[in-house]
Coordinates of C-alpha atoms in Angstrom, one line a residue:
X1 CA 11.6 -9.0 20.6
X2 CA 13.5 -6.8 18.0
X3 CA 14.0 -3.2 18.9
X4 CA 11.2 -1.3 16.7
X5 CA 11.2 1.8 15.2
X6 CA 14.8 1.7 14.9
X7 CA 15.7 0.4 11.1
X8 CA 13.5 2.5 9.3
X9 CA 13.2 4.8 6.2
X10 CA 10.7 6.5 3.7
X11 CA 10.7 6.4 -0.2
X12 CA 9.4 9.7 -0.9
X13 CA 9.1 11.3 -4.2
X14 CA 8.8 14.8 -5.9
X15 CA 5.4 14.1 -7.2
X16 CA 3.2 11.1 -8.1
X17 CA 4.6 9.2 -11.0
X18 CA 8.1 9.4 -10.3
X19 CA 8.6 5.9 -9.6
X20 CA 8.2 5.4 -5.6
X21 CA 6.4 2.4 -5.8
X22 CA 8.6 0.4 -8.4
X23 CA 11.7 1.6 -6.2
X24 CA 9.8 0.6 -2.9
X25 CA 9.1 -2.8 -4.2
X26 CA 12.5 -3.4 -5.4
X27 CA 14.3 -2.3 -2.3
X28 CA 12.1 -4.7 -0.6
X29 CA 13.0 -7.5 -2.8
X30 CA 16.7 -6.7 -2.6
X31 CA 16.7 -6.6 1.2
X32 CA 15.2 -9.8 1.5
X33 CA 17.5 -11.4 -1.1
X34 CA 20.4 -10.3 1.6
X35 CA 18.5 -12.2 4.0
X36 CA 16.7 -9.6 5.8
X37 CA 12.9 -9.4 7.2
X38 CA 11.0 -6.2 6.0
X39 CA 8.1 -4.6 6.7
X40 CA 6.3 -2.4 4.2
X41 CA 3.8 0.5 4.9
X42 CA 2.2 3.3 2.4
X43 CA 1.6 6.7 3.6
X44 CA -2.3 7.4 3.1
X45 CA -5.3 5.4 2.6
X46 CA -3.9 3.5 -0.8
X47 CA -5.0 -0.3 -1.4
X48 CA -3.2 -0.9 -4.6
X49 CA 0.5 0.0 -4.3
X50 CA 0.5 -2.2 -1.0
X51 CA 0.1 -5.2 -3.3
X52 CA 3.2 -4.6 -4.8
X53 CA 4.9 -4.2 -1.3
X54 CA 3.2 -7.2 0.2
X55 CA 4.3 -9.3 -2.7
X56 CA 8.1 -8.2 -2.3
X57 CA 7.9 -8.4 1.4
X58 CA 6.2 -11.8 1.9
X59 CA 4.1 -10.3 4.5
X60 CA 0.8 -7.6 4.3
X61 CA 1.7 -4.1 3.7
X62 CA 0.4 -1.6 6.1
X63 CA -1.1 2.0 5.8
X64 CA -0.2 4.9 7.8
X65 CA -3.1 7.4 7.8
X66 CA -2.6 9.9 10.5
X67 CA -5.5 11.9 8.9
X68 CA -8.0 9.4 9.6
X69 CA -6.4 7.7 12.6
X70 CA -4.8 9.6 15.8
X71 CA -1.3 9.9 15.6
X72 CA -0.7 7.9 18.9
X73 CA -2.7 5.0 17.4
X74 CA -1.1 5.2 14.1
X75 CA 2.5 4.8 16.2
X76 CA 1.3 2.0 18.1
X77 CA 0.1 0.2 15.7
X78 CA 3.4 0.7 13.6
X79 CA 5.2 -0.5 16.4
X80 CA 3.4 -3.9 16.7
X81 CA 3.9 -4.3 13.0
X82 CA 7.4 -4.0 13.3
X83 CA 8.3 -5.7 16.2
X84 CA 9.7 -8.8 14.4
X85 CA 11.5 -7.4 11.6
X86 CA 15.0 -6.1 10.7
X87 CA 14.1 -2.8 8.6
X88 CA 10.9 -1.1 7.8
X89 CA 10.5 0.7 4.4
X90 CA 7.7 3.2 4.0
X91 CA 6.5 4.3 0.6
X92 CA 5.1 8.0 0.7
X93 CA 2.0 9.7 -1.0
X94 CA 2.2 12.1 -4.0
X95 CA 5.1 14.6 -3.6
X96 CA 6.6 14.8 -0.5
X97 CA 5.0 17.6 0.9
X98 CA 1.5 17.1 -0.5
X99 CA -1.4 16.2 1.8
X100 CA -4.8 17.6 2.5
X101 CA -4.2 21.4 1.9
X102 CA -2.1 23.7 0.5
X103 CA -0.9 25.5 3.3
X104 CA 0.0 22.9 5.8
X105 CA 1.5 19.4 6.0
X106 CA -1.4 17.3 7.4
X107 CA -1.9 14.0 5.6
X108 CA 1.5 14.4 3.8
X109 CA 4.6 12.0 3.9
X110 CA 6.7 14.6 5.3
X111 CA 4.0 14.6 8.4
X112 CA 4.5 10.8 8.8
X113 CA 8.1 11.1 8.4
X114 CA 8.0 13.4 11.4
X115 CA 5.8 11.1 13.3
X116 CA 8.0 8.4 12.8
X117 CA 11.1 10.0 13.2
X118 CA 12.4 8.4 10.1
X119 CA 14.9 9.5 7.6
X120 CA 13.4 10.4 4.0
X121 CA 15.2 9.4 0.7
X122 CA 13.8 11.7 -2.2
X123 CA 13.4 10.1 -5.7
X124 CA 13.7 12.7 -8.6
X125 CA 12.6 12.1 -12.1
X126 CA 15.7 12.8 -13.8
X127 CA 14.5 11.9 -17.5
X128 CA 14.2 15.2 -19.0
X129 CA 16.7 17.2 -17.0
X130 CA 20.4 17.7 -16.0
X131 CA 22.0 20.1 -13.7
X132 CA 18.4 21.3 -13.0
X133 CA 17.9 18.3 -10.8
X134 CA 20.0 20.0 -8.4
X135 CA 18.0 22.9 -8.1
X136 CA 14.8 20.6 -7.6
X137 CA 16.8 18.7 -4.9
X138 CA 17.9 21.8 -3.4
X139 CA 14.5 23.2 -3.3
X140 CA 12.9 20.2 -1.4
X141 CA 15.8 20.2 1.2
X142 CA 15.2 24.0 2.2
X143 CA 11.6 23.9 2.1
X144 CA 11.3 22.3 5.7
X145 CA 14.4 22.2 7.8
X146 CA 12.6 20.3 10.3
X147 CA 12.5 17.2 8.2
X148 CA 15.5 14.6 7.9
X149 CA 16.3 14.4 4.3
X150 CA 19.0 12.0 4.2
X151 CA 19.6 11.6 0.5
X152 CA 18.4 11.1 -3.3
X153 CA 17.6 8.7 -5.9
X154 CA 17.6 9.6 -9.6
X155 CA 15.0 7.7 -11.6
X156 CA 14.8 7.1 -15.4
X157 CA 18.3 8.5 -16.3
X158 CA 19.5 7.9 -20.0
X159 CA 22.6 6.0 -19.4
X160 CA 25.4 6.0 -16.4
X161 CA 27.0 9.4 -17.8
X162 CA 23.5 11.0 -17.1
X163 CA 23.1 9.5 -14.0
X164 CA 26.4 10.6 -13.0
X165 CA 26.1 14.2 -13.9
X166 CA 22.6 14.6 -12.5
X167 CA 24.0 13.0 -9.1
X168 CA 27.0 15.5 -9.0
X169 CA 24.6 18.1 -9.6
X170 CA 22.1 17.3 -6.6
X171 CA 25.2 16.6 -4.2
X172 CA 27.1 19.7 -5.3
X173 CA 23.6 21.9 -4.5
X174 CA 22.4 20.1 -1.3
X175 CA 25.5 18.6 0.5
X176 CA 23.2 15.5 0.7
X177 CA 24.4 11.9 -1.0
X178 CA 22.8 10.6 -4.2
X179 CA 22.2 7.0 -3.5
X180 CA 22.4 5.7 -7.1
X181 CA 20.2 6.1 -10.0
X182 CA 18.4 3.9 -11.9
X183 CA 17.7 3.8 -15.7
X184 CA 14.7 3.8 -17.9
X185 CA 13.9 -0.1 -18.5
X186 CA 10.7 -1.3 -19.8
X187 CA 11.0 -4.3 -16.9
X188 CA 10.0 -1.3 -14.4
X189 CA 6.8 -0.3 -16.1
X190 CA 3.9 -1.0 -14.1
X191 CA 0.6 -0.8 -16.2
X192 CA -2.0 2.0 -14.9
X193 CA -5.6 2.6 -15.4
X194 CA -8.0 4.8 -13.4
X195 CA -7.5 5.1 -9.4
X196 CA -3.9 4.2 -10.3
X197 CA -1.5 1.2 -10.7
X198 CA -2.9 -2.1 -11.7
X199 CA -3.2 -4.4 -8.6
X200 CA -1.2 -7.5 -8.3
X201 CA -4.2 -9.6 -7.4
X202 CA -5.4 -9.5 -11.2
X203 CA -3.7 -11.7 -13.7
X204 CA -0.2 -10.7 -14.7
X205 CA 3.7 -11.7 -14.3
X206 CA 4.0 -9.7 -11.0
X207 CA 6.5 -11.9 -9.3
X208 CA 8.6 -11.3 -12.4
X209 CA 8.2 -7.5 -12.0
X210 CA 9.2 -7.7 -8.6
X211 CA 12.0 -9.9 -9.1
X212 CA 13.7 -7.8 -11.8
X213 CA 12.9 -4.5 -9.7
X214 CA 14.9 -6.0 -6.9
X215 CA 17.8 -7.1 -9.5
X216 CA 17.8 -3.9 -11.0
X217 CA 17.9 -1.9 -7.6
X218 CA 20.4 -3.9 -6.1
X219 CA 22.9 -3.5 -9.1
X220 CA 22.4 0.4 -9.3
X221 CA 21.7 1.5 -5.6
X222 CA 24.0 1.7 -2.9
X223 CA 22.3 -0.5 -0.6
X224 CA 24.8 -0.5 2.3
X225 CA 24.6 3.3 2.5
X226 CA 20.7 3.1 2.5
X227 CA 20.9 0.6 5.4
X228 CA 23.1 3.0 7.3
X229 CA 20.6 5.7 6.9
X230 CA 17.8 3.5 8.1
X231 CA 19.6 2.1 11.1
X232 CA 20.6 5.7 12.2
X233 CA 16.8 6.3 12.8
X234 CA 16.6 7.6 16.5
X235 CA 15.7 5.3 19.2
X236 CA 11.8 5.0 19.7
X237 CA 10.2 7.2 22.1
X238 CA 9.7 5.6 25.5
X239 CA 5.9 7.4 24.9
X240 CA 5.4 4.9 22.3
X241 CA 3.8 2.2 23.4
X242 CA 2.9 -1.4 21.3
X243 CA -0.8 -1.5 20.7
X244 CA -2.1 -4.8 21.8
X245 CA -5.0 -7.0 20.4
X246 CA -6.4 -9.1 22.9
X247 CA -6.8 -12.6 22.3
X248 CA -9.9 -14.0 20.3
X249 CA -12.9 -14.4 22.5
X250 CA -15.4 -17.2 22.2
X251 CA -19.1 -17.5 22.7
X252 CA -20.9 -19.5 25.2
X253 CA -21.4 -22.4 22.6
X254 CA -17.7 -22.5 22.2
X255 CA -17.5 -21.5 19.0
X256 CA -16.6 -18.2 17.4
X257 CA -18.8 -16.3 14.8
X258 CA -17.7 -16.7 11.3
X259 CA -17.3 -13.4 9.6
X260 CA -17.3 -14.2 5.5
X261 CA -14.9 -11.7 3.8
X262 CA -15.0 -11.6 -0.1
X263 CA -11.6 -12.1 -1.1
X264 CA -10.8 -12.2 -5.0
X265 CA -9.7 -10.5 -8.2
X266 CA -12.6 -8.3 -7.7
X267 CA -12.7 -7.5 -4.3
X268 CA -9.5 -7.0 -2.4
X269 CA -9.5 -3.6 -1.1
X270 CA -9.3 -4.6 2.9
X271 CA -7.1 -3.4 5.3
X272 CA -5.4 -6.4 7.4
X273 CA -6.0 -4.4 10.8
X274 CA -9.7 -4.4 10.3
X275 CA -9.9 -8.4 10.1
X276 CA -7.5 -8.4 12.8
X277 CA -10.0 -6.3 15.0
X278 CA -12.7 -8.6 13.9
X279 CA -10.6 -11.5 14.9
X280 CA -9.9 -9.9 18.2
X281 CA -13.3 -9.0 19.2
X282 CA -14.1 -13.0 18.7
X283 CA -14.8 -13.4 15.0
X284 CA -13.4 -16.2 12.9
X285 CA -12.4 -15.0 9.4
X286 CA -13.3 -17.0 6.4
X287 CA -12.8 -15.9 2.6
X288 CA -14.7 -16.6 0.0
X289 CA -15.0 -15.6 -3.8
X290 CA -18.2 -13.9 -5.3
X291 CA -16.5 -14.9 -8.8
X292 CA -16.0 -18.8 -8.2
X293 CA -17.7 -19.7 -4.9
X294 CA -21.6 -20.7 -5.4
X295 CA -22.3 -20.5 -1.5
X296 CA -21.2 -18.5 2.0
X297 CA -18.8 -20.6 4.0
X298 CA -20.1 -22.7 6.8
X299 CA -21.3 -21.1 9.7
X300 CA -21.5 -17.8 8.4
X301 CA -22.7 -15.0 10.9
X302 CA -22.2 -12.1 8.8
X303 CA -20.9 -10.8 5.6
X304 CA -17.9 -8.2 4.7
X305 CA -17.9 -7.2 1.1
X306 CA -14.8 -4.6 0.6
X307 CA -13.6 -2.7 -2.3
X308 CA -12.3 -3.6 -5.9
X309 CA -13.0 -3.7 -9.4
X310 CA -16.1 -5.3 -9.9
X311 CA -17.0 -3.3 -13.0
X312 CA -13.8 -5.2 -14.9
X313 CA -15.4 -8.5 -13.7
X314 CA -19.0 -7.9 -14.1
X315 CA -19.8 -10.8 -16.4
X316 CA -18.3 -13.3 -14.4
X317 CA -20.1 -11.8 -11.1
X318 CA -23.4 -11.8 -12.7
X319 CA -23.2 -15.3 -13.8
X320 CA -22.6 -16.7 -10.1
X321 CA -26.3 -16.8 -9.6
X322 CA -26.5 -19.2 -6.4
X323 CA -24.1 -16.9 -4.6
X324 CA -26.7 -13.9 -5.3
X325 CA -29.4 -16.3 -3.9
X326 CA -27.4 -17.0 -0.8
X327 CA -26.6 -13.3 -0.3
X328 CA -30.1 -12.6 -0.7
X329 CA -31.3 -15.5 1.9
X330 CA -28.9 -14.1 4.4
X331 CA -30.5 -10.8 4.0
X332 CA -34.0 -12.2 4.3
X333 CA -32.6 -13.7 7.7
X334 CA -31.6 -10.5 8.9
X335 CA -27.6 -11.6 8.8
X336 CA -25.5 -8.4 9.1
X337 CA -23.9 -7.4 5.7
X338 CA -21.3 -4.7 5.3
X339 CA -20.2 -3.8 1.8
X340 CA -18.5 -0.4 0.6
X341 CA -17.4 0.9 -2.6
X342 CA -17.3 -2.1 -5.2
X343 CA -19.0 -4.4 -2.8
X344 CA -21.4 -2.3 -2.3
X345 CA -22.0 -1.8 -6.4
X346 CA -22.0 -5.7 -6.2
X347 CA -25.2 -5.5 -3.5
X348 CA -27.3 -3.4 -6.1
X349 CA -29.6 -4.4 -8.8
X350 CA -26.8 -4.2 -11.6
X351 CA -23.7 -2.8 -12.9
X352 CA -23.4 -1.1 -15.9
X353 CA -20.3 -1.2 -17.9
X354 CA -18.5 1.3 -20.1
X355 CA -20.1 -0.2 -23.2
X356 CA -23.6 0.4 -21.8
X357 CA -24.1 -3.4 -21.3
X358 CA -26.3 -3.9 -18.0
X359 CA -24.9 -6.7 -15.7
X360 CA -27.4 -7.8 -13.2
X361 CA -26.1 -8.4 -9.5
X362 CA -27.0 -9.6 -6.2
X363 CA -30.1 -6.9 -6.0
X364 CA -30.2 -6.7 -2.2
X365 CA -30.5 -2.7 -2.8
X366 CA -32.4 -0.9 -5.2
X367 CA -30.4 0.8 -7.9
X368 CA -27.6 0.6 -10.4
X369 CA -24.1 1.5 -10.6
X370 CA -22.5 2.7 -14.0
X371 CA -19.2 3.9 -15.4
X372 CA -18.9 7.5 -16.3
X373 CA -16.6 10.3 -17.2

């Protein structure tokens, strides 16, 4: 077993929208090209950004949410997920010091960095500044002396001359290194809409994007210095124990009950830990697609419908009448059905799209869901 909580770092930003997700995904891809195994994490309850890191790492990205989960459980889960990897890369949330409130760090990237004892690399969007980047970087360094801020990355520079100037300004002001700068490049643009970025579960050339991001990161950032920073993180605290998940139980019949979990372009907001917990409790997970499957998996004993964007696929979901009937039969038979967010919308009578068109849904719950705002 590899020593966990050792090689690790956090990619943070001065704010949302500075390029954290792109740089994190690109860094993961570049490290994998070097032959390293990488575990990705996202600070907070985000479902969308992790889809990029899952694609880049080739293994599920996980969330670190010390606001919802006790810190000791966050650490234990972190250690379990990183026990067999070479390096762990964590993407922060919003700005480095942004969390639940305005007067403490709860829920912030800074709080996560302290919990993990992880060095932080801060992304600065330099597209509309020069020497001022040094002032911004200095403010972030001095704001919390207890934070292990290890260095910076300048993003969206106008060229090498601009990048060198910004890097020099930051290094003079802070005394910390700039690990490189990334150009403004259309290949690094990720489409956005409400709730953030477009998830990679939807149609798109996402593999090409991750590949391009990895190439650009590898050619513009000093990966050796970044790895050195990650490997200089302190050894794991002895008090942090690896979280264990018991072996699956079997029922008297010898069969494990099947939990049917919706998973397709419309429904994919699911934390991997929740499925692992169900398996540990003795369940067998079987995935199905409300877009394409006309029936539930064989031996289904319970159904889980998580969030996503059913409103974008309302026509196809509405047209899958056989699955609506299968869900109603399951409900009539008192089968447990758990639904949240978009999954709950799917169980209502209809989804009304942004054009005012009504699309009939499964109809287990009275009411309709409608786009607003």
